[in-house]
Short mmCIF file of C-alpha atoms in Angstrom, two decimals:
data_model
loop_
_atom_site.label_atom_id
_atom_site.label_comp_id
_atom_site.label_asym_id
_atom_site.label_seq_id
_atom_site.Cartn_x
_atom_site.Cartn_y
_atom_site.Cartn_z
CA MET A 20 -40.33 -241.98 14.21
CA HIS A 21 -41.48 -240.99 10.78
CA ALA A 22 -40.68 -237.77 9.08
CA SER A 23 -43.79 -238.20 7.02
CA GLU A 24 -46.94 -240.01 8.04
CA ASP A 25 -48.70 -240.37 4.77
CA GLY A 26 -47.05 -237.97 2.39
CA PRO A 27 -44.63 -238.72 -0.40
CA HIS A 28 -41.00 -239.38 0.41
CA PRO A 29 -39.31 -236.78 -1.73
CA HIS A 30 -35.83 -238.23 -1.45
CA GLY A 31 -36.76 -241.80 -2.10
CA HIS A 32 -35.75 -243.17 1.29
CA ASP A 33 -37.29 -246.52 1.90
CA HIS A 34 -38.30 -247.01 5.51
CA GLY A 35 -40.42 -249.79 6.90
CA HIS A 36 -43.86 -248.25 7.07
CA ASP A 37 -45.89 -251.45 7.27
CA HIS A 38 -47.83 -250.31 10.31
CA GLU A 39 -48.43 -246.81 9.06
CA HIS A 40 -52.04 -247.13 8.02
CA SER A 41 -53.22 -248.67 11.25
CA ALA A 42 -51.24 -246.07 13.22
CA LEU A 43 -52.81 -243.33 11.14
CA SER A 44 -56.36 -244.45 11.77
CA GLY A 45 -55.49 -244.99 15.44
CA ASN A 46 -54.32 -241.40 15.66
CA ALA A 47 -57.30 -240.05 13.80
CA LEU A 48 -59.64 -241.90 16.15
CA ARG A 49 -57.71 -240.88 19.26
CA VAL A 50 -57.71 -237.22 18.32
CA ARG A 51 -61.36 -237.26 17.30
CA ALA A 52 -62.27 -238.77 20.67
CA LEU A 53 -60.28 -236.12 22.52
CA GLU A 54 -61.85 -233.30 20.54
CA SER A 55 -65.39 -234.64 21.05
CA ILE A 56 -64.95 -235.03 24.79
CA LEU A 57 -63.30 -231.63 25.26
CA VAL A 58 -65.98 -229.86 23.22
CA GLU A 59 -68.88 -231.72 24.84
CA LYS A 60 -67.55 -230.85 28.28
CA GLY A 61 -67.12 -227.21 27.31
CA TYR A 62 -63.36 -227.21 27.97
CA VAL A 63 -62.61 -226.02 24.44
CA ALA A 64 -64.65 -223.99 21.95
CA PRO A 65 -64.96 -225.58 18.49
CA ASP A 66 -64.49 -222.32 16.62
CA ALA A 67 -61.36 -221.61 18.64
CA LEU A 68 -59.91 -224.88 17.31
CA ASP A 69 -60.60 -223.74 13.76
CA ALA A 70 -59.07 -220.33 14.47
CA ILE A 71 -55.87 -221.95 15.79
CA ILE A 72 -55.51 -224.11 12.68
CA GLU A 73 -56.25 -221.20 10.38
CA THR A 74 -53.58 -219.10 12.12
CA TYR A 75 -50.81 -221.66 11.60
CA GLU A 76 -51.94 -222.61 8.11
CA THR A 77 -52.12 -219.11 6.73
CA ARG A 78 -50.62 -216.43 8.97
CA ILE A 79 -47.69 -217.78 10.96
CA GLY A 80 -45.02 -219.48 8.88
CA PRO A 81 -41.45 -219.23 7.61
CA ARG A 82 -42.15 -216.28 5.31
CA ASN A 83 -42.28 -214.19 8.50
CA GLY A 84 -38.70 -215.16 9.32
CA ALA A 85 -37.65 -214.60 5.71
CA ARG A 86 -38.81 -210.99 6.01
CA VAL A 87 -36.79 -210.59 9.21
CA VAL A 88 -33.65 -211.94 7.51
CA ALA A 89 -34.18 -209.83 4.40
CA ARG A 90 -34.51 -206.71 6.53
CA ALA A 91 -31.30 -207.62 8.38
CA TRP A 92 -29.48 -208.08 5.07
CA ALA A 93 -30.75 -204.78 3.71
CA ASP A 94 -30.47 -202.62 6.82
CA PRO A 95 -27.27 -202.75 8.94
CA ALA A 96 -28.94 -200.91 11.83
CA PHE A 97 -31.74 -203.48 11.93
CA ARG A 98 -29.20 -206.29 11.76
CA GLU A 99 -27.33 -204.83 14.73
CA TRP A 100 -30.63 -204.50 16.65
CA LEU A 101 -31.55 -208.09 15.76
CA ARG A 102 -28.22 -209.37 17.10
CA ARG A 103 -28.56 -207.29 20.29
CA ASP A 104 -32.29 -207.70 21.05
CA ALA A 105 -33.93 -210.09 18.62
CA THR A 106 -37.28 -210.17 20.42
CA ALA A 107 -37.72 -206.41 20.05
CA ALA A 108 -36.34 -206.21 16.51
CA ILE A 109 -38.64 -209.04 15.36
CA ALA A 110 -41.61 -207.48 17.15
CA SER A 111 -41.03 -204.28 15.16
CA LEU A 112 -42.03 -206.26 12.05
CA GLY A 113 -45.16 -207.51 13.80
CA TYR A 114 -44.04 -211.00 14.83
CA GLY A 115 -43.97 -212.36 18.35
CA GLY A 116 -45.79 -214.37 20.97
CA ARG A 117 -46.19 -218.06 21.58
CA GLN A 118 -42.88 -219.93 21.33
CA GLY A 119 -41.04 -216.77 20.37
CA GLU A 120 -41.22 -214.87 23.63
CA HIS A 121 -37.43 -214.82 24.11
CA MET A 122 -35.67 -214.68 20.73
CA VAL A 123 -31.96 -214.77 19.93
CA ALA A 124 -30.60 -214.38 16.38
CA VAL A 125 -27.29 -216.07 15.53
CA GLU A 126 -25.37 -215.09 12.44
CA ASN A 127 -23.59 -217.35 9.97
CA THR A 128 -20.17 -216.23 8.79
CA PRO A 129 -17.54 -217.69 6.46
CA GLU A 130 -15.85 -218.98 9.65
CA GLU A 131 -18.83 -220.42 11.52
CA HIS A 132 -22.15 -222.05 10.64
CA ASN A 133 -25.02 -222.21 13.13
CA LEU A 134 -27.48 -225.07 13.51
CA VAL A 135 -30.48 -225.17 15.86
CA VAL A 136 -31.99 -228.26 17.47
CA CYS A 137 -34.09 -229.23 20.46
CA THR A 138 -32.78 -232.61 21.60
CA LEU A 139 -35.30 -232.86 24.46
CA CYS A 140 -38.55 -232.03 22.66
CA SER A 141 -39.49 -229.75 19.77
CA CYS A 142 -38.69 -226.16 20.83
CA TYR A 143 -38.81 -223.95 17.74
CA PRO A 144 -39.41 -220.24 17.05
CA TRP A 145 -43.05 -220.37 15.95
CA PRO A 146 -43.72 -216.66 15.28
CA VAL A 147 -40.95 -216.48 12.67
CA LEU A 148 -40.81 -220.04 11.32
CA GLY A 149 -44.29 -221.43 11.97
CA LEU A 150 -44.79 -224.99 13.17
CA PRO A 151 -41.69 -227.19 13.15
CA PRO A 152 -41.40 -229.61 10.22
CA ALA A 153 -41.74 -233.31 11.06
CA TRP A 154 -38.01 -233.90 10.60
CA TYR A 155 -37.13 -231.25 13.20
CA LYS A 156 -39.13 -233.25 15.77
CA SER A 157 -37.83 -236.63 14.61
CA ALA A 158 -35.50 -238.85 16.63
CA ALA A 159 -33.12 -238.91 13.67
CA TYR A 160 -32.56 -235.14 13.76
CA ARG A 161 -32.69 -234.66 17.53
CA SER A 162 -30.20 -237.46 18.19
CA ARG A 163 -27.66 -236.64 15.50
CA ALA A 164 -27.61 -232.83 15.26
CA VAL A 165 -25.41 -232.48 18.37
CA ILE A 166 -22.93 -235.27 17.60
CA ASP A 167 -22.80 -235.38 13.79
CA PRO A 168 -24.09 -232.08 12.40
CA ARG A 169 -22.10 -232.46 9.19
CA GLY A 170 -23.84 -235.78 8.62
CA VAL A 171 -27.20 -234.11 9.17
CA LEU A 172 -26.27 -231.37 6.72
CA ALA A 173 -25.37 -234.03 4.17
CA ASP A 174 -28.92 -235.40 4.46
CA PHE A 175 -30.03 -231.94 3.32
CA GLY A 176 -27.52 -231.93 0.47
CA VAL A 177 -25.34 -229.33 2.19
CA THR A 178 -21.56 -229.69 2.38
CA LEU A 179 -19.65 -226.95 4.16
CA PRO A 180 -15.94 -226.26 3.74
CA GLU A 181 -14.04 -228.47 6.19
CA ALA A 182 -12.48 -225.45 7.88
CA ARG A 183 -15.85 -223.90 8.67
CA ARG A 184 -16.70 -224.44 12.34
CA ILE A 185 -20.14 -225.68 13.26
CA ARG A 186 -21.95 -224.17 16.23
CA VAL A 187 -24.98 -226.15 17.42
CA TRP A 188 -27.59 -224.53 19.67
CA ASP A 189 -29.60 -227.03 21.71
CA SER A 190 -32.80 -225.21 22.74
CA THR A 191 -33.09 -226.60 26.26
CA ALA A 192 -34.87 -223.56 27.77
CA GLU A 193 -37.37 -220.94 26.57
CA ILE A 194 -34.82 -219.07 24.42
CA ARG A 195 -35.68 -219.55 20.74
CA TYR A 196 -32.96 -219.27 18.12
CA LEU A 197 -33.18 -217.89 14.59
CA VAL A 198 -30.23 -218.42 12.23
CA LEU A 199 -29.32 -215.43 10.11
CA PRO A 200 -27.92 -217.05 6.95
CA MET A 201 -25.19 -215.41 4.87
CA ARG A 202 -26.45 -213.09 2.18
CA PRO A 203 -25.74 -214.57 -1.26
CA ALA A 204 -23.26 -212.74 -3.46
CA GLY A 205 -24.63 -210.81 -6.40
CA THR A 206 -27.67 -209.42 -4.57
CA GLU A 207 -26.40 -205.88 -4.03
CA GLY A 208 -29.18 -203.37 -4.31
CA TRP A 209 -31.97 -205.97 -4.22
CA SER A 210 -35.26 -205.04 -2.59
CA GLU A 211 -36.21 -206.68 0.70
CA GLU A 212 -39.04 -208.48 -1.09
CA ALA A 213 -36.63 -210.00 -3.59
CA LEU A 214 -34.12 -210.87 -0.88
CA ALA A 215 -36.81 -212.62 1.19
CA GLU A 216 -37.41 -215.00 -1.71
CA LEU A 217 -33.86 -216.29 -1.25
CA VAL A 218 -34.41 -217.12 2.44
CA THR A 219 -35.56 -220.69 2.98
CA ARG A 220 -36.97 -222.09 6.20
CA ASP A 221 -34.09 -224.54 6.43
CA SER A 222 -31.55 -221.71 6.08
CA MET A 223 -33.05 -220.16 9.23
CA ILE A 224 -32.68 -223.45 11.17
CA GLY A 225 -29.20 -224.01 9.81
CA THR A 226 -29.91 -227.18 7.83
CA GLY A 227 -29.75 -225.18 4.62
CA LEU A 228 -28.21 -222.10 3.04
CA ALA A 229 -29.91 -219.15 1.39
CA ARG A 230 -30.68 -219.68 -2.30
CA ASP A 231 -28.24 -218.12 -4.70
CA PRO A 232 -29.73 -215.68 -7.19
CA ALA A 233 -29.28 -218.16 -10.03
CA GLY A 234 -31.70 -220.52 -8.30
CA ALA A 235 -29.39 -223.15 -6.83
CA PRO A 236 -28.47 -223.09 -3.13
CA ALA A 237 -25.60 -220.69 -2.54
CA MET B 18 -35.87 -238.05 34.01
CA ASN B 19 -33.78 -240.25 31.76
CA GLY B 20 -36.65 -240.88 29.36
CA ALA B 21 -36.77 -241.52 25.65
CA GLN B 22 -37.06 -237.79 25.01
CA ASP B 23 -33.37 -237.29 25.87
CA LEU B 24 -32.07 -238.16 22.42
CA GLY B 25 -28.85 -236.18 21.98
CA GLY B 26 -26.04 -238.47 20.81
CA MET B 27 -28.14 -241.60 20.27
CA MET B 28 -27.57 -243.49 17.03
CA GLY B 29 -29.42 -245.71 14.64
CA PHE B 30 -32.48 -243.66 13.73
CA GLY B 31 -31.49 -243.40 10.08
CA PRO B 32 -31.27 -240.35 7.87
CA VAL B 33 -33.13 -237.11 8.41
CA VAL B 34 -35.81 -236.84 5.74
CA PRO B 35 -36.28 -233.23 4.58
CA GLU B 36 -39.67 -231.98 3.48
CA PRO B 37 -40.83 -228.88 1.61
CA GLU B 38 -41.59 -225.83 3.71
CA THR B 39 -45.03 -225.47 2.18
CA LEU B 40 -46.08 -228.77 3.75
CA ARG B 41 -47.80 -227.81 7.00
CA PHE B 42 -49.65 -231.00 7.97
CA HIS B 43 -49.57 -234.59 6.69
CA ALA B 44 -53.12 -235.47 7.66
CA ASP B 45 -56.20 -233.75 8.98
CA TRP B 46 -55.83 -235.35 12.42
CA GLU B 47 -52.51 -233.53 12.89
CA LYS B 48 -54.32 -230.19 12.59
CA ARG B 49 -56.88 -231.29 15.14
CA ALA B 50 -54.14 -232.59 17.48
CA LEU B 51 -52.39 -229.21 17.30
CA ALA B 52 -55.61 -227.31 17.95
CA VAL B 53 -56.92 -229.41 20.85
CA THR B 54 -53.48 -229.40 22.48
CA LEU B 55 -53.19 -225.61 22.34
CA ALA B 56 -56.80 -224.98 23.31
CA ALA B 57 -56.64 -227.44 26.21
CA GLY B 58 -53.38 -225.88 27.38
CA ALA B 59 -55.09 -222.49 27.35
CA MET B 60 -57.43 -223.73 30.11
CA GLY B 61 -54.55 -222.94 32.45
CA VAL B 62 -54.76 -226.21 34.38
CA TRP B 63 -51.15 -227.18 33.64
CA ASN B 64 -48.05 -225.33 32.48
CA ILE B 65 -45.68 -225.99 29.57
CA ASP B 66 -43.22 -227.87 31.78
CA THR B 67 -45.97 -230.11 33.18
CA MET B 68 -46.96 -231.09 29.67
CA ARG B 69 -43.37 -231.67 28.57
CA HIS B 70 -42.94 -234.03 31.51
CA THR B 71 -46.15 -235.85 30.65
CA ARG B 72 -44.90 -236.34 27.09
CA GLU B 73 -41.51 -237.64 28.17
CA SER B 74 -43.20 -239.97 30.66
CA LEU B 75 -44.63 -242.05 27.84
CA PRO B 76 -42.99 -245.51 27.89
CA PRO B 77 -39.77 -245.27 25.83
CA ALA B 78 -40.81 -247.81 23.21
CA GLU B 79 -44.10 -245.95 22.73
CA TYR B 80 -42.40 -242.55 22.59
CA LEU B 81 -39.83 -243.64 20.02
CA SER B 82 -42.34 -245.29 17.71
CA ALA B 83 -44.78 -242.36 17.68
CA SER B 84 -44.84 -239.31 15.44
CA TYR B 85 -44.71 -236.03 17.35
CA TYR B 86 -48.38 -235.19 17.04
CA GLU B 87 -49.11 -238.71 18.25
CA ILE B 88 -46.94 -238.01 21.30
CA TRP B 89 -48.93 -234.80 21.82
CA ALA B 90 -52.28 -236.58 21.57
CA LYS B 91 -51.31 -239.42 23.91
CA ALA B 92 -49.80 -237.03 26.43
CA LEU B 93 -52.86 -234.78 26.30
CA ALA B 94 -55.09 -237.74 27.15
CA ASN B 95 -52.77 -238.69 30.02
CA GLN B 96 -52.68 -235.13 31.35
CA LEU B 97 -56.47 -234.79 31.23
CA LEU B 98 -56.75 -238.09 33.10
CA ALA B 99 -54.16 -237.08 35.69
CA ASP B 100 -56.01 -233.83 36.37
CA GLY B 101 -59.37 -235.57 36.59
CA LEU B 102 -60.85 -233.64 33.66
CA VAL B 103 -61.77 -236.74 31.67
CA SER B 104 -62.24 -240.40 32.60
CA ARG B 105 -60.88 -243.57 31.03
CA GLU B 106 -64.45 -244.53 30.18
CA GLU B 107 -64.90 -241.26 28.28
CA LEU B 108 -61.67 -241.78 26.35
CA ARG B 109 -62.78 -245.30 25.48
CA GLU B 110 -66.22 -244.19 24.34
CA GLY B 111 -65.07 -240.99 22.65
CA HIS B 112 -67.79 -238.92 24.31
CA ALA B 113 -68.42 -237.04 27.52
CA GLN B 114 -70.25 -239.05 30.14
CA GLU B 115 -69.73 -237.00 33.25
CA PRO B 116 -70.30 -233.31 33.97
CA PRO B 117 -67.26 -231.05 33.45
CA ARG B 118 -65.07 -229.82 36.26
CA PRO B 119 -64.55 -226.09 36.62
CA VAL B 120 -61.44 -224.87 34.76
CA PRO B 121 -59.76 -221.44 35.01
CA ARG B 122 -60.37 -220.42 31.37
CA VAL B 123 -61.90 -221.51 28.10
CA LEU B 124 -60.21 -220.05 25.03
CA GLN B 125 -62.74 -218.38 22.71
CA ALA B 126 -62.20 -217.98 18.96
CA ALA B 127 -62.19 -214.20 19.26
CA ASP B 128 -59.25 -214.40 21.68
CA VAL B 129 -57.08 -216.85 19.71
CA ALA B 130 -55.04 -214.27 17.80
CA LYS B 131 -54.49 -212.14 20.90
CA THR B 132 -53.55 -215.14 23.05
CA LEU B 133 -51.06 -216.54 20.53
CA ALA B 134 -49.55 -213.09 19.97
CA ALA B 135 -49.12 -212.57 23.71
CA GLY B 136 -47.47 -215.91 24.41
CA THR B 137 -46.27 -216.64 27.94
CA GLN B 138 -43.41 -214.78 29.51
CA TYR B 139 -40.96 -217.04 31.33
CA GLU B 140 -38.49 -214.38 32.43
CA ARG B 141 -38.70 -213.09 36.00
CA ALA B 142 -37.12 -210.22 37.93
CA ALA B 143 -33.68 -210.96 39.38
CA GLU B 144 -33.54 -211.17 43.15
CA ALA B 145 -29.82 -211.96 43.40
CA PRO B 146 -26.82 -211.34 41.18
CA ALA B 147 -25.80 -213.99 38.67
CA ALA B 148 -23.22 -216.44 40.03
CA PHE B 149 -21.37 -216.69 36.71
CA ALA B 150 -20.27 -214.05 34.24
CA ARG B 151 -19.82 -214.28 30.50
CA GLY B 152 -16.56 -216.10 29.79
CA ALA B 153 -16.56 -218.09 33.05
CA THR B 154 -15.59 -221.73 32.90
CA VAL B 155 -18.20 -223.97 34.48
CA ARG B 156 -18.93 -227.64 34.85
CA THR B 157 -22.38 -229.11 34.57
CA LYS B 158 -23.49 -231.33 37.42
CA VAL B 159 -23.99 -235.06 37.21
CA PHE B 160 -27.44 -236.03 38.37
CA HIS B 161 -30.13 -238.43 37.28
CA PRO B 162 -33.36 -237.15 38.77
CA THR B 163 -36.59 -239.10 38.35
CA HIS B 164 -38.35 -235.74 37.97
CA HIS B 165 -38.37 -233.37 35.00
CA THR B 166 -35.10 -231.69 34.10
CA ARG B 167 -33.73 -229.82 31.07
CA LEU B 168 -30.09 -230.82 31.45
CA PRO B 169 -29.59 -233.44 28.74
CA ARG B 170 -27.52 -236.51 29.58
CA TYR B 171 -24.90 -235.83 26.93
CA ALA B 172 -24.07 -232.52 28.64
CA ARG B 173 -23.84 -233.73 32.25
CA GLY B 174 -20.45 -233.52 33.99
CA LYS B 175 -18.96 -231.48 31.13
CA ARG B 176 -16.73 -228.42 31.19
CA GLY B 177 -17.93 -225.47 29.21
CA VAL B 178 -17.78 -221.70 28.91
CA VAL B 179 -20.59 -219.28 29.71
CA GLU B 180 -21.30 -217.58 26.42
CA ALA B 181 -24.29 -215.52 27.51
CA VAL B 182 -26.16 -214.65 30.68
CA ARG B 183 -29.80 -214.71 29.55
CA GLY B 184 -31.66 -213.45 32.59
CA VAL B 185 -33.74 -215.08 35.30
CA PHE B 186 -36.19 -217.72 34.10
CA VAL B 187 -38.82 -220.04 35.55
CA PHE B 188 -37.16 -223.30 36.68
CA PRO B 189 -38.75 -226.23 34.82
CA ASP B 190 -37.53 -228.89 37.25
CA THR B 191 -39.94 -227.60 39.92
CA ASN B 192 -42.51 -225.87 37.72
CA ALA B 193 -43.27 -229.13 35.88
CA HIS B 194 -44.40 -230.67 39.15
CA ARG B 195 -46.37 -227.62 40.31
CA GLN B 196 -43.83 -227.03 43.06
CA GLY B 197 -43.43 -223.38 42.17
CA GLU B 198 -41.52 -221.36 39.60
CA HIS B 199 -38.32 -220.91 41.67
CA PRO B 200 -36.77 -218.71 38.97
CA GLN B 201 -33.00 -218.97 38.43
CA TRP B 202 -30.36 -217.33 36.28
CA LEU B 203 -30.14 -218.96 32.88
CA TYR B 204 -26.89 -219.24 30.92
CA THR B 205 -25.91 -220.32 27.45
CA VAL B 206 -22.99 -222.69 28.05
CA ARG B 207 -20.81 -223.77 25.16
CA PHE B 208 -18.88 -227.04 25.04
CA THR B 209 -16.30 -228.25 22.54
CA GLY B 210 -17.01 -231.32 20.43
CA PRO B 211 -14.14 -233.27 22.06
CA GLU B 212 -15.37 -232.36 25.59
CA LEU B 213 -18.78 -233.85 24.80
CA TRP B 214 -17.88 -236.70 22.51
CA GLY B 215 -14.24 -237.51 23.21
CA GLU B 216 -11.93 -239.26 20.81
CA GLY B 217 -12.71 -238.75 17.16
CA ALA B 218 -15.03 -235.80 17.75
CA ASP B 219 -15.13 -233.02 15.16
CA PRO B 220 -12.61 -230.45 16.46
CA GLY B 221 -14.51 -227.73 14.63
CA LEU B 222 -17.74 -228.48 16.50
CA THR B 223 -19.11 -226.61 19.48
CA VAL B 224 -22.49 -227.24 21.08
CA SER B 225 -24.34 -225.07 23.56
CA ILE B 226 -27.21 -225.69 25.91
CA ASP B 227 -29.22 -223.22 27.95
CA ALA B 228 -28.59 -224.17 31.57
CA TRP B 229 -30.16 -222.94 34.80
CA GLU B 230 -27.74 -221.89 37.52
CA SER B 231 -28.34 -224.93 39.73
CA TYR B 232 -27.19 -227.18 36.87
CA LEU B 233 -23.72 -225.57 37.05
CA GLU B 234 -20.71 -225.29 39.33
CA ALA B 235 -17.51 -223.30 38.93
CA ALA B 236 -14.69 -225.17 37.19
#
């Protein structure tokens, strides 16, 4: 299972990708055939396909979740609402729907770090984080997150204090989990817009931490 | 079923390779695979559990060597075949050759935003009280059904604590096979690292799954 089909490998890992180009063209042909047949038979509308892609390319992505986290950092009442009824609190910012129908927010603390996985498929909170990254759906992540989460975190360059407990949430049902990362020190009085810039996608899955104000991960 | 999808605890897949959050798709065909999968699902011929089962029914070697959008595309073809909406000949030729069958709905562009924003509710009204309360100690059952299930192998026969009672939800084990929703109480059950992984497990690790009531017994 490849984390990247034809893109660069940012961390220089060298996997055997000898078959990649034939697999790629095979996929392109397979998907083109499916699309042609479905459109010709009238089962799907071509402009609906374009509208779906446009939605997930431009409107639904991890900046939505970053705004939710920033609001929770800035507003204790919102944070309490998010912890009690995440679906409603998130909907109040205009996010909800497919693959986010039943949301739960889990909060990182100095004692406990949360990490979200779907070992059985690719369950992921789309309205707040967008489409899952390839690594989230990869065998490497799905197999190891539940047995060796510290090893997974190391792949992301994250080392937690040994005493910090790790709490892994395997999304085996229709509940979707959003990690509320710890607010970096030195951000007192920041606007929600500025705070949202510190919230990375990975920090909301639990494979990362929020950025610290100096630019490096906190 | 004990298919290749049930990956928790397996080893040997190598490191996780992070990628930037601005990267949405790696190739144009991935966008099309996403779109045709969602639009075809919106026909309302199958449900989410049916499609999950079709994906996990790919032969293990094929499943494990495919990227996720490739799994989606192959499973979509298999589902369309199983429901008689396309033929093998059509898939081979890449074009329609037979008239369409009637389907419940066709998603139109004007309805995409509304449909995605609505999602699908999986929670149902409770018809009986929950068997377990928050804090209860439970044990997951040991079973190996050939049908769809959402109890992963690594969490079968394990003692855990009910951390949350989530409500009553559609039961995937029957819904996947169009045998009805049979909604059940759903619980978040937390296990310790040593309970799941035994000797040498990280004592600071806990893992939870979301488990339907029939997966659990009192312990």
